[in-house]
Amino acid sequence: MNLVERAKGILLAPKKEWTVIEGETATVGGLYTGYIIPLALIPAVAEFVGRSMIGYSLLGATFRLPMSMGIEIAVIRFVSALVGV
């Protein structure tokens, strides 16, 4: 089952979905590739876009991080999320 369908099932029919989940067997590698890596990418990419492409305003001026620094921060956030799990 893909990530979107699983999330939809947990939100819309949690009892049924958790019964299905209980019957599944999972490996650490499968959890990382199927769930953890895609979910860890979301905040990393969002932070990169927010800091390096959109920027933030202060006193009427817009500040953006250089792309290289934005990528570094995104990679650090991504790796930290993977290690934290």
Coordinates of C-alpha atoms in Angstrom, one line a residue:
M1 CA 0.0 0.0 0.0
N2 CA 1.3 3.4 -0.8
L3 CA 1.9 6.2 1.7
V4 CA -1.1 8.4 0.6
E5 CA -3.6 5.5 0.7
R6 CA -2.3 4.4 4.1
A7 CA -2.6 8.0 5.5
K8 CA -6.1 8.3 4.0
G9 CA -7.1 5.0 5.6
I10 CA -5.8 5.9 9.0
L11 CA -7.7 9.2 8.9
L12 CA -11.0 8.0 7.5
A13 CA -11.3 4.5 8.8
P14 CA -8.8 4.1 11.6
K15 CA -10.1 0.9 13.2
K16 CA -10.1 -1.0 9.8
E17 CA -6.7 0.4 8.8
W18 CA -5.0 -0.5 12.1
T19 CA -6.4 -4.0 11.8
V20 CA -4.8 -4.3 8.3
I21 CA -1.5 -2.8 9.7
E22 CA -1.5 -5.3 12.6
G23 CA -1.5 -8.2 10.1
E24 CA 1.5 -6.9 8.1
T25 CA 5.1 -7.7 8.6
A26 CA 7.7 -5.0 8.1
T27 CA 11.4 -4.7 7.9
V28 CA 13.5 -1.7 9.0
G29 CA 14.6 -1.1 5.4
G30 CA 11.0 -1.3 4.1
L31 CA 9.8 1.2 6.7
Y32 CA 12.6 3.6 5.7
T33 CA 12.0 3.4 2.0
G34 CA 8.2 3.3 2.2
Y35 CA 7.5 5.8 4.9
I36 CA 10.4 7.5 6.8
I37 CA 12.4 8.8 3.8
P38 CA 9.4 10.3 2.0
L39 CA 8.1 11.9 5.2
A40 CA 11.6 13.2 6.1
L41 CA 11.9 14.9 2.7
I42 CA 8.8 17.1 3.2
P43 CA 10.2 19.4 5.9
A44 CA 13.7 19.5 4.3
V45 CA 12.3 20.5 0.9
A46 CA 9.9 23.0 2.5
E47 CA 12.7 24.6 4.4
F48 CA 14.9 24.9 1.4
V49 CA 12.1 26.5 -0.6
G50 CA 11.2 28.8 2.2
R51 CA 14.7 30.0 3.0
S52 CA 16.4 30.1 -0.4
M53 CA 13.6 30.7 -2.9
I54 CA 10.9 32.6 -1.1
G55 CA 12.9 34.2 1.7
Y56 CA 11.7 36.1 4.7
S57 CA 10.9 39.8 5.2
L58 CA 12.2 42.1 7.9
L59 CA 11.5 45.8 8.0
G60 CA 10.3 45.8 4.4
A61 CA 13.4 44.0 3.0
T62 CA 13.3 40.4 1.8
F63 CA 16.2 38.2 2.7
R64 CA 17.1 34.8 1.0
L65 CA 19.8 32.4 1.9
P66 CA 22.2 31.4 -1.0
M67 CA 21.1 28.2 -2.7
S68 CA 24.2 26.4 -1.5
M69 CA 23.5 27.2 2.1
G70 CA 19.8 26.3 1.6
I71 CA 20.8 22.9 0.2
E72 CA 23.2 22.3 3.1
I73 CA 20.5 23.1 5.7
A74 CA 18.0 20.9 3.9
V75 CA 20.5 18.0 3.8
I76 CA 21.3 18.4 7.4
R77 CA 17.6 18.5 8.3
F78 CA 16.9 15.4 6.2
V79 CA 19.8 13.4 7.6
S80 CA 18.9 14.5 11.2
A81 CA 15.4 13.3 10.7
L82 CA 16.6 9.9 9.4
V83 CA 19.0 9.5 12.3
G84 CA 16.4 10.7 14.8
V85 CA 14.0 7.9 13.8

